[in-house]
Coordinates of C-alpha atoms in Angstrom, one line a residue:
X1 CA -27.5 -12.2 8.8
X2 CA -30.3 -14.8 9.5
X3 CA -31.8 -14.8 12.7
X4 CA -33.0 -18.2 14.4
X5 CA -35.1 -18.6 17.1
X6 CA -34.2 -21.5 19.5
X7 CA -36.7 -22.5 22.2
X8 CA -35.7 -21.7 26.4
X9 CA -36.1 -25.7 27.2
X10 CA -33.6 -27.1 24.3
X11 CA -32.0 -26.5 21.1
X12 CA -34.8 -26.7 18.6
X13 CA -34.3 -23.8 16.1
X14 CA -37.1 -22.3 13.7
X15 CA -37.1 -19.1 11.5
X16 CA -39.0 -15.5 12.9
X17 CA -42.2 -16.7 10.8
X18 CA -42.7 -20.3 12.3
X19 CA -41.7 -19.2 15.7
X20 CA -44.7 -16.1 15.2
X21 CA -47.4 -19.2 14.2
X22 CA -46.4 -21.8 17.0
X23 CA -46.4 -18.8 19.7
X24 CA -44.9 -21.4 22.1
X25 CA -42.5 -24.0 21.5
X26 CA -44.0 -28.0 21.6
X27 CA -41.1 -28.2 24.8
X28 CA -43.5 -25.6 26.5
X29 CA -40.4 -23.5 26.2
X30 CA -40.4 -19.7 24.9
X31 CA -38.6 -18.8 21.6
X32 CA -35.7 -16.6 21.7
X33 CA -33.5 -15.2 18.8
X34 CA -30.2 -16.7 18.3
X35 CA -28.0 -13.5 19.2
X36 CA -29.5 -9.7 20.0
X37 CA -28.6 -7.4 16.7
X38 CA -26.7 -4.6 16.5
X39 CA -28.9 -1.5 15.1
X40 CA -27.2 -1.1 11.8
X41 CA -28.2 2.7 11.9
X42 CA -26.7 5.8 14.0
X43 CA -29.1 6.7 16.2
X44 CA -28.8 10.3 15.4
X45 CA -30.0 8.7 11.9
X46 CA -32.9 7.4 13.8
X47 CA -33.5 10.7 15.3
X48 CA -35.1 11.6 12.4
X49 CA -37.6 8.7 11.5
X50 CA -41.2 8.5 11.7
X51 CA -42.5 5.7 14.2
X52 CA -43.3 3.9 11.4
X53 CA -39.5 4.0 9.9
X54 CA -37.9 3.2 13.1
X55 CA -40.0 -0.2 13.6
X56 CA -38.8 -1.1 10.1
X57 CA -35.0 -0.8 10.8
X58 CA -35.6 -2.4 14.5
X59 CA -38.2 -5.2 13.5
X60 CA -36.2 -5.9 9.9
X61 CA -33.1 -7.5 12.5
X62 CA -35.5 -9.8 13.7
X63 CA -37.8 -11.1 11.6
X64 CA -35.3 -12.0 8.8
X65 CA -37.7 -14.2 7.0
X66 CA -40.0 -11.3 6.3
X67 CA -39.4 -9.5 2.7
X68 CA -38.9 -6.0 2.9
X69 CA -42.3 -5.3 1.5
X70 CA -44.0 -7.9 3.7
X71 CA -42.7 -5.8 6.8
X72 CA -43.6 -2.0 5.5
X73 CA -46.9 -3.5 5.0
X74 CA -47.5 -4.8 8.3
X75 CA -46.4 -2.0 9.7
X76 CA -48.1 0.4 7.8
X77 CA -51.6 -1.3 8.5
X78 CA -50.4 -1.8 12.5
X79 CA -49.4 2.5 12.9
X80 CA -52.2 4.2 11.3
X81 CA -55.4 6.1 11.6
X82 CA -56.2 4.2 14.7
X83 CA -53.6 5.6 16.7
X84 CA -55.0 9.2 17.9
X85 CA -51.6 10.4 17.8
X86 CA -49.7 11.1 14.5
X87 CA -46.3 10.2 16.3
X88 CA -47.9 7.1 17.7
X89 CA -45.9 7.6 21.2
X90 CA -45.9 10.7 22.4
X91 CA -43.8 11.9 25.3
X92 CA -44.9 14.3 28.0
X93 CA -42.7 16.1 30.5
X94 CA -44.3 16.0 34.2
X95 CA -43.0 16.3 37.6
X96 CA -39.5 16.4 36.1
X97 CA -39.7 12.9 34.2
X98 CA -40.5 12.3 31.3
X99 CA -44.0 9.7 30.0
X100 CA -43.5 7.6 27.5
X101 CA -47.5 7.6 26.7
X102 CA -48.0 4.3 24.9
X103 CA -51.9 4.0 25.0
X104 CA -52.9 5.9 22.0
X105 CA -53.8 2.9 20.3
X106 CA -57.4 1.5 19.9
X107 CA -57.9 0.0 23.0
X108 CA -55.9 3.2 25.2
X109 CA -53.5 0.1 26.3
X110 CA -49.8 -0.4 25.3
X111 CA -50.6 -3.7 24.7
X112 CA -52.0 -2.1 21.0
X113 CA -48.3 -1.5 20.4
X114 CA -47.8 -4.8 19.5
X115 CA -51.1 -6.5 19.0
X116 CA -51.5 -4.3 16.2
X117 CA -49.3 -5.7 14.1
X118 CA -49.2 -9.2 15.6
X119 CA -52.4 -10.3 13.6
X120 CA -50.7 -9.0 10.2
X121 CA -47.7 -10.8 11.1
X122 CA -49.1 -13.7 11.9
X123 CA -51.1 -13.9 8.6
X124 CA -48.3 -13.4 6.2
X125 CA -46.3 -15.7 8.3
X126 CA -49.1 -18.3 7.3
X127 CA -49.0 -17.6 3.9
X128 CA -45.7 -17.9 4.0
X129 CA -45.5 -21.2 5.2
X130 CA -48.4 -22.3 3.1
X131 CA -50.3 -23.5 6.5
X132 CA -53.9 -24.1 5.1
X133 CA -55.3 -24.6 8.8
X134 CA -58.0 -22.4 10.7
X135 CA -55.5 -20.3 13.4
X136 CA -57.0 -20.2 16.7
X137 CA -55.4 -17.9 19.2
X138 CA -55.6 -18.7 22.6
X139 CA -54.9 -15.9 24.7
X140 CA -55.2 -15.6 29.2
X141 CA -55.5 -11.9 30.1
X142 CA -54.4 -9.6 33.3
X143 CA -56.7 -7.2 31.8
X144 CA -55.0 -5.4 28.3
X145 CA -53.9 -8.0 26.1
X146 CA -57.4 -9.3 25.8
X147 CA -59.1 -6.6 24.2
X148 CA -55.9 -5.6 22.4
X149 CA -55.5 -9.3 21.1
X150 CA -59.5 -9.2 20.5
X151 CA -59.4 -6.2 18.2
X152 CA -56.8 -7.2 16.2
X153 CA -58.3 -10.5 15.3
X154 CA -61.9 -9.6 15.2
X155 CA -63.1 -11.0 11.5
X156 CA -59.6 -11.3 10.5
X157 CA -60.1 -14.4 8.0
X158 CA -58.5 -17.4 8.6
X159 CA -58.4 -17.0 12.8
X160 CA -60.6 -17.6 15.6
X161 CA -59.5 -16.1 18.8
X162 CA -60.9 -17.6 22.3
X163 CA -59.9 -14.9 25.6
X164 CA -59.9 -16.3 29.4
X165 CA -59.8 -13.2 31.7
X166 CA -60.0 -13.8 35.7
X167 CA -64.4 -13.0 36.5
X168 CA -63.4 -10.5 39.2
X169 CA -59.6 -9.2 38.7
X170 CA -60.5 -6.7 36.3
X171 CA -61.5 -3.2 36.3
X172 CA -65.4 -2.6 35.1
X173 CA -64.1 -1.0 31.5
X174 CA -61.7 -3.5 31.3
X175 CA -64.1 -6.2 31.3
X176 CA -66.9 -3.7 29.5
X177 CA -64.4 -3.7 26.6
X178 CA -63.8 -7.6 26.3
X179 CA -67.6 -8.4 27.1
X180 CA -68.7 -6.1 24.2
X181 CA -66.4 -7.4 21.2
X182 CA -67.8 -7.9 18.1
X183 CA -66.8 -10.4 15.6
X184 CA -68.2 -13.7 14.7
X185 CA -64.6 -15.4 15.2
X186 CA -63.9 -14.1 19.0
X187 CA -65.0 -15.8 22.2
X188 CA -64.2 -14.7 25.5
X189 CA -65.0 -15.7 28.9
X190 CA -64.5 -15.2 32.6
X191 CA -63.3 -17.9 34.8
X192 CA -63.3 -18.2 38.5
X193 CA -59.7 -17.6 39.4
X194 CA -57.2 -15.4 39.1
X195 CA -54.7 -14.2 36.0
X196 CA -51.8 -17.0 36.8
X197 CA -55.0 -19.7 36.7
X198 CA -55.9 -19.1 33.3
X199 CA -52.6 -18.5 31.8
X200 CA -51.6 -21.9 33.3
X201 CA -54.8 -23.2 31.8
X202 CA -53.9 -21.7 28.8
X203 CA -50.3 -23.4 28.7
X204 CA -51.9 -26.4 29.7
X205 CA -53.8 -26.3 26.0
X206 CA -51.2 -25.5 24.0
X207 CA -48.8 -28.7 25.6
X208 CA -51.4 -31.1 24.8
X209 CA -50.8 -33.1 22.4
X210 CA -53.8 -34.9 22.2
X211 CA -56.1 -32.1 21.8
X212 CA -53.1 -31.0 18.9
X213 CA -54.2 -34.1 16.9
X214 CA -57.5 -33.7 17.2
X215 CA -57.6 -30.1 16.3
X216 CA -55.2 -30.7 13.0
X217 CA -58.3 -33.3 12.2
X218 CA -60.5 -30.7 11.7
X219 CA -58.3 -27.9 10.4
X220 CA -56.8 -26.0 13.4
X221 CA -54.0 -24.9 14.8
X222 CA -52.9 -23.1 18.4
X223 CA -51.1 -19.8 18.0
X224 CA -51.0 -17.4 21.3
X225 CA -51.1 -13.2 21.4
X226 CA -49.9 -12.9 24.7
X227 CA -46.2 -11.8 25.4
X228 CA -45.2 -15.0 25.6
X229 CA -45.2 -14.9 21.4
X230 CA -41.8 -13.4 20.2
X231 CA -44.2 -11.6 18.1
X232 CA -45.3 -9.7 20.6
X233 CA -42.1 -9.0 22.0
X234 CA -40.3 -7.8 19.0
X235 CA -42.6 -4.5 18.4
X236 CA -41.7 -3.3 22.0
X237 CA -38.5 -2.8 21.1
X238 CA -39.5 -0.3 18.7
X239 CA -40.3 2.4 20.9
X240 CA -37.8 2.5 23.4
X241 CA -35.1 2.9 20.0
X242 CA -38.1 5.2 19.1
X243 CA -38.0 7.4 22.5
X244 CA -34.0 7.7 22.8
X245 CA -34.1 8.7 19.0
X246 CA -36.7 11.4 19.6
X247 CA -35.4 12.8 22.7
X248 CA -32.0 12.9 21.2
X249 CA -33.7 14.8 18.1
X250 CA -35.7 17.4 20.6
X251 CA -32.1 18.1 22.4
X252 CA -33.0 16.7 25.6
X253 CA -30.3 14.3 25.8
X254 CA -26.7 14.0 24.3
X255 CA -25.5 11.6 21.7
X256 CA -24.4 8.7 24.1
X257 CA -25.8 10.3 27.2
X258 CA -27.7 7.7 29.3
X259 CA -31.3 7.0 29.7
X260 CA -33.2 5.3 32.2
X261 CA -36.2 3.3 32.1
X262 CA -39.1 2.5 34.6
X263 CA -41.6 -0.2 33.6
X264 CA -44.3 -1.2 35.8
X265 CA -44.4 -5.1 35.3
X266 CA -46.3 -8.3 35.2
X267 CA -45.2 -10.9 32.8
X268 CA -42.3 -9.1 32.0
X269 CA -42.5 -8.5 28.4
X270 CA -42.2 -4.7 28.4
X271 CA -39.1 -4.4 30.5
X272 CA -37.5 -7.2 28.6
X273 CA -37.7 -5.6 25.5
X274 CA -36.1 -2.8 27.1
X275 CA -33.2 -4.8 27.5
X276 CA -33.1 -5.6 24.2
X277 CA -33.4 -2.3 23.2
X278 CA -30.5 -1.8 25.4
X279 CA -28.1 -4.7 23.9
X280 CA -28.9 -3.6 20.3
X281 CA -27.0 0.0 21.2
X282 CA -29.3 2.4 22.4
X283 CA -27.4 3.5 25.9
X284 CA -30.2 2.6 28.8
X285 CA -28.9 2.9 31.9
X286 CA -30.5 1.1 34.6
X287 CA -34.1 -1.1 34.1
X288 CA -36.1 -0.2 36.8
X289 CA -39.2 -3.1 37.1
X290 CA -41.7 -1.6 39.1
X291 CA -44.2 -3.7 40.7
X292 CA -47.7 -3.3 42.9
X293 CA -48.5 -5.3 46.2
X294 CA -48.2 -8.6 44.0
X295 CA -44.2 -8.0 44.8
X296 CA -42.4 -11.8 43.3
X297 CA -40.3 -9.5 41.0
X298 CA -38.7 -7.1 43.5
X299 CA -38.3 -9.9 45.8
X300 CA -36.9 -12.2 42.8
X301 CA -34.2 -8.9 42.2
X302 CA -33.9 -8.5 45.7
X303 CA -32.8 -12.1 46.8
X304 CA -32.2 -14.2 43.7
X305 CA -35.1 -16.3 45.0
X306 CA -38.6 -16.4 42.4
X307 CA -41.0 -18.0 44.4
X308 CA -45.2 -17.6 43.9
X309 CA -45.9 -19.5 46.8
X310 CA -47.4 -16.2 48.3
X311 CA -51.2 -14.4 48.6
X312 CA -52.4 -13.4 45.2
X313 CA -53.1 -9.5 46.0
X314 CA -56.2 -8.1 43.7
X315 CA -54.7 -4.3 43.7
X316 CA -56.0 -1.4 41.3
X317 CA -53.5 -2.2 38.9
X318 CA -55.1 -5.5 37.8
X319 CA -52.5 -5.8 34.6
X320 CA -49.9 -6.2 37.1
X321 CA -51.4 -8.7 39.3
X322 CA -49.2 -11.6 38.3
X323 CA -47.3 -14.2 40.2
X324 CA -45.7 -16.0 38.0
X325 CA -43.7 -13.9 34.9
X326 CA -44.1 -15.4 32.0
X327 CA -41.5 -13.5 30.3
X328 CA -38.7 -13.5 33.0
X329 CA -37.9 -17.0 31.4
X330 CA -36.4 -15.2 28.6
X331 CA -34.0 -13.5 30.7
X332 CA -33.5 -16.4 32.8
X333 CA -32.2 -18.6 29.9
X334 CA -29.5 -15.6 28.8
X335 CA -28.1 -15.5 32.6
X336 CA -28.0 -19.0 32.2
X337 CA -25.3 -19.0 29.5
X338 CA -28.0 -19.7 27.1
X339 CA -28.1 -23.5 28.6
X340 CA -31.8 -24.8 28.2
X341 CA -31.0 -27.8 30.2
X342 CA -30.3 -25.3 33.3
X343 CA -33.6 -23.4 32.0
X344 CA -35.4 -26.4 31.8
X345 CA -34.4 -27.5 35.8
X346 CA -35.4 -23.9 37.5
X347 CA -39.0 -24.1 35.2
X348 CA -39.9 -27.3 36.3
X349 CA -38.7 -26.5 39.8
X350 CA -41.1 -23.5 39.2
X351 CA -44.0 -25.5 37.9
X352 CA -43.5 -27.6 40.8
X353 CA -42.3 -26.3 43.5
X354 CA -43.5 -22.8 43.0
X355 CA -40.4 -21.4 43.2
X356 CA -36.4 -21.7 42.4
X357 CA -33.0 -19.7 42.8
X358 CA -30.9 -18.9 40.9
X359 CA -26.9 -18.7 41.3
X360 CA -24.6 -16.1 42.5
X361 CA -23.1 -15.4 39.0
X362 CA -26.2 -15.7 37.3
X363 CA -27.2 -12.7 40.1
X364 CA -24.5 -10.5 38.6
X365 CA -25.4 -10.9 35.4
X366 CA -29.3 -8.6 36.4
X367 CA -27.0 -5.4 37.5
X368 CA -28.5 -3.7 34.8
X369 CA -32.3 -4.3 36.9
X370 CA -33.5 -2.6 40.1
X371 CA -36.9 -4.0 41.2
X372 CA -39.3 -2.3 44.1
X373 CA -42.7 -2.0 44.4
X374 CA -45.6 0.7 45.9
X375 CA -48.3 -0.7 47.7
X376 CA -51.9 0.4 46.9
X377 CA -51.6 4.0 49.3
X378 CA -48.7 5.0 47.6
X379 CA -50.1 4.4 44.3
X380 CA -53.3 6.4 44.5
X381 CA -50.8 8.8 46.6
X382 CA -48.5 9.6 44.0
X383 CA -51.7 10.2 41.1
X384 CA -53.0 12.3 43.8
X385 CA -49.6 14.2 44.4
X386 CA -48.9 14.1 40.7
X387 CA -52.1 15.7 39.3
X388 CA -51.9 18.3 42.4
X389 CA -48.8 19.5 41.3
X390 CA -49.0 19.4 37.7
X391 CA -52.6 19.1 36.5
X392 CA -51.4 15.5 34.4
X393 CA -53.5 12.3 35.2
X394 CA -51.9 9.0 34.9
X395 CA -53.7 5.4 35.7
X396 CA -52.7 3.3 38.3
X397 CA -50.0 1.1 36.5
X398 CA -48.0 3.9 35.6
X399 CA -48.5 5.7 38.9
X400 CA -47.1 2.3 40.3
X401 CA -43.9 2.7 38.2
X402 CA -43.9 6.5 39.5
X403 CA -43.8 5.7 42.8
X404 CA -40.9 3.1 42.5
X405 CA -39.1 5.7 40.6
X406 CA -39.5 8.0 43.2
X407 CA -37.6 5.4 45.5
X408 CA -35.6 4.8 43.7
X409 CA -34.0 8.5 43.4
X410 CA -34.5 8.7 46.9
X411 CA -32.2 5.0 47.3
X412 CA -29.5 6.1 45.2
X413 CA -29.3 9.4 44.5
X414 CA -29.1 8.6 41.3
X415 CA -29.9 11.7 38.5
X416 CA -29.6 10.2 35.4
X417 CA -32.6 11.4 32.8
X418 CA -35.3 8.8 33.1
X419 CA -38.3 7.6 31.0
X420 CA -41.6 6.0 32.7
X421 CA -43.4 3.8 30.8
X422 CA -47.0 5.2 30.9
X423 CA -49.1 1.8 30.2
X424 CA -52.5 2.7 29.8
X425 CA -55.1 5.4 30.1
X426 CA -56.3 6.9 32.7
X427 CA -59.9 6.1 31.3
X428 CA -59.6 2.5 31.5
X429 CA -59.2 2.6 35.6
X430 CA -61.1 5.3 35.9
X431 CA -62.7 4.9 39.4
X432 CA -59.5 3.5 40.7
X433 CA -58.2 6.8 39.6
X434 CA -60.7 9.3 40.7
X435 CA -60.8 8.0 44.0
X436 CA -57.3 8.7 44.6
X437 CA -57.6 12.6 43.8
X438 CA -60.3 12.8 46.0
X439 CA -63.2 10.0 47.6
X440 CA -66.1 12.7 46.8
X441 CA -66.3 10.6 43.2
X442 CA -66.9 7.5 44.7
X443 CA -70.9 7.7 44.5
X444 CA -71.3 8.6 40.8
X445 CA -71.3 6.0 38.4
X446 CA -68.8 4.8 35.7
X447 CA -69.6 6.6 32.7
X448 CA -70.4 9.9 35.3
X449 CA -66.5 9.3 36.3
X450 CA -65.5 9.2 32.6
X451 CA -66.7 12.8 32.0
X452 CA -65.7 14.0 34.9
X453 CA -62.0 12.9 34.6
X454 CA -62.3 14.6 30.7
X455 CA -63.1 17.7 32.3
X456 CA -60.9 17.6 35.0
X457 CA -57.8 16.8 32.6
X458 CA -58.7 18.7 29.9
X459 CA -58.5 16.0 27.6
X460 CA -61.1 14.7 25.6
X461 CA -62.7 10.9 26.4
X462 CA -61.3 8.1 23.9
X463 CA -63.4 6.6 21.0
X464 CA -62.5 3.1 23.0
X465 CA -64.7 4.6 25.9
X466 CA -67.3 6.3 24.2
X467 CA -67.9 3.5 21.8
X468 CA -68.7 1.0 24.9
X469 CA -71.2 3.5 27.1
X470 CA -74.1 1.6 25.4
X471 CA -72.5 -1.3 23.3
X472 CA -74.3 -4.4 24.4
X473 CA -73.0 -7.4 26.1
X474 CA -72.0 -10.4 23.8
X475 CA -69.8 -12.2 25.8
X476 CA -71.4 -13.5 28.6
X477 CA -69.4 -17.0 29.2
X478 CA -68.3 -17.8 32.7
X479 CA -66.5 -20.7 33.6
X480 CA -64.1 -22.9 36.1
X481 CA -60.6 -23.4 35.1
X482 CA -60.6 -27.5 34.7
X483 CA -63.9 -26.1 32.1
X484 CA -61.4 -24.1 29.9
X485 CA -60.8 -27.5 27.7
X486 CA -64.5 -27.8 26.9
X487 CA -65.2 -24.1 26.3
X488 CA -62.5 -24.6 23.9
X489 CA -63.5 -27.5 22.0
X490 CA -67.2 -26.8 21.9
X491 CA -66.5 -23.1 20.7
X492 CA -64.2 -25.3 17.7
X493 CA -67.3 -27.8 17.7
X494 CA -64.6 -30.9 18.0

């Protein structure tokens, strides 16, 4: 059966392939497939797939337009030798839940879980659609998606990618990664604001249609890596399919026996593929959105109410210092009875406003969600308490989610087997982390830190750290957000 992809703001349908290239409908709407698919395998059959296999027979329901060998291909080049783990997600057992690790990936972020593939995918969908123009992805980050997105498209032919990350909401590896990029096609810079100002700048470049014209002219085109691309979104609902199968194969949970799932969240892209994971058969119980001191979420779950119009928090777990969820409007459209007029209404009240409500039976329709958050005490609490007890490190976005979970046992008493998704490495926050076992680290110095987590977690330090202790800075573009036009356009040389 074909799937269609129809924007959140009105009825404009497109195939998987177009909806990949545009990233983000002309409406300023976000593409959404026409119905959630059925897994058309038993998941006791998908108990005994590789990674790889498993992403076929979840991303082959999506991305119709793809040919069979067009999809093994990009997934075969997206889960490979850059992964340092064969199984690509491996789970670990600690504290009595079980860690989904996604960060295994080039850039020790889950983010590489999709912005592997996403530059293959977007290439073939090109070639597919004969588009001759130069792609130039234009991508805000929190923190993860820009090096992700950056080392995917680094000197992939036929794409320039330009990444706007918030000057001084970033951890120092974070922005050591980005700053150090090769690649003659990739720009990034620093702005003076915060993570919702440059993905609204961001937004505010792909909906003009001016600058369109002028960059069709001279050969480009806009196409996005963030979350906000359905490409993106698709691949993370590989491994939640991926986990249930797997933990189903080990024993560790019954054919039909319920799993839940705790995501710590920003722009809500992970926890929504969740959901999808959940609609397409796999039996999730309860989506549980963690969230850090930036709290609009577990407000938003706990009142019906979204509303940003709030302090922006910079908290150790910059991914997650978001205020407005990109991604939410996804879910927001579906409790809306799929009508984009409705959508449309609560955006723009959104956009202008800075917040909107939505109705009681639209309410009803999230009982599958459960929203709280940990402030920044009980975060480095819980990595302290965890590695105490257990000798296992985990950054400060999944210690977020590990703290919520926490409360949330303790709320509802509620023993169902649960998976926390473990977001990024503990290497990539490092001082963050080290401080919460114990403040004696806070004097030695970043790459000092780095070792001494290795040693004190008997793992060894990631090529992504090791190959940036002495990489030089290429990247060293700062600029205000109503700049972010001409950064653009003089890096295109329009």
């Amino acid at each position: 059966m074909e799937m269609l992809y129809s924007s959140t703001r009105s009825r404009q349908q497109v195939k998987a392939s177009e909806a990949i290239l545009k990233g983000l409908s002309e409406d300023g709407g976000l593409f959404v497939p026409d119905h959630i698919p059925a897994l058309d395998k038993s998941l006791k059959e998908l108990a005994g797939m590789t990674y790889q296999q498993v992403a076929y027979e979840v991303m082959k329901l999506y991305l119709t337009d793809f040919t069979e060998q067009e999809l093994k291909s990009c997934i075969e080049r997206a889960y490979d030798s850059k992964f340092d783990e064969a199984s690509i997600v491996p789970l670990v057992e600690a504290g009595g839940v079980c860690y989904m690790e996604l960060f295994h990936g080039p850039t020790i972020a889950f983010k590489d879980m999709a912005l592997s593939i996403l530059p293959h995918l977007m290439i073939a969908s090109a070639r597919k659609k004969h588009v001759e123009k130069e792609i130039v992805i234009l991508t805000a980050t929190s923190g993860d998606t820009g090096k992700a997105a950056l080392a995917g498209f680094a000197d992939v032919e036929g794409t320039r990618i330009v990444v706007f990350y918030p000057k001084n909401g970033v951890s120092p590896i974070q922005e050591k990664q980005m700053v150090t990029q090769k690649g003659k096609n990739t720009m990034v810079v620093g702005i003076h604001g915060n993570f919702d100002d440059a993905q609204t700048g961001v937004k505010k470049l792909f909906s003009d249609r001016k600058l369109e014209a002028e960059m069709a002219g001279k050969g480009f085109q806009f196409s996005s890596a963030n979350s906000i691309n359905i490409g993106r979104l698709v691949p993370q609902i590989c491994y939640y399919v991926y986990t249930y199968g797997r933990l189903l194969g080990e024993g560790k949970l019954a054919e039909g026996e319920l799993l839940n799932v705790v995501v710590p969240t920003g722009n809500f892209g992970n926890i929504l593929a969740a959901f999808y994971a959940k609609h397409m058969g796999v039996p999730i119980g309860k989506l549980i959105c963690a969230s850090n001191e930036n709290k609009v979420l577990y407000d938003f779950f706990r009142t019906g109410t979204y509303d940003r119009n709030r302090e922006f928090v910079l908290t150790s777990s910059p991914s997650m210092d978001i205020l407005v969820s990109s991604n939410l409007e996804r879910l927001i459209y579906r409790i809306a009875g799929e009508d984009a007029a409705r959508n449309q209404e609560l955006m723009v009240a959104l956009s202008g406003q800075g917040c909107y409500t939505i109705t009681d039976g639209m309410r009803e329709a999230l009982s599958d969600f459960y929203g709280n958050y940990a402030d920044e005490q009980e975060t480095a609490s819980q990595i302290r308490q965890l590695y105490g007890d257990c000798g296992y490190v985990m950054d400060t976005h999944t210690a977020v989610a590990s703290a919520v979970y926490r409360k949330y046992v303790a709320e509802t008493k509620d023993q169902t087997k649960t998976v926390i998704a473990s977001t990024a490495s503990p290497f990539k926050f490092t001082r963050s982390v080290m401080h919460a076992i114990d403040g004696k680290y806070d004097a030695m110095d970043d790459f000092a830190l780095v070792d001494e987590l290795a040693r004190l977690a008997n793992v060894k330090v990631p090529k992504a750290i090791e190959e940036i202790r002495t990489a030089p800075v290429l990247h060293e573009n700062v600029c205000e957000v109503e700049e972010m036009e001409a950064v653009v356009r003089q890096f295109l040389g329009l």
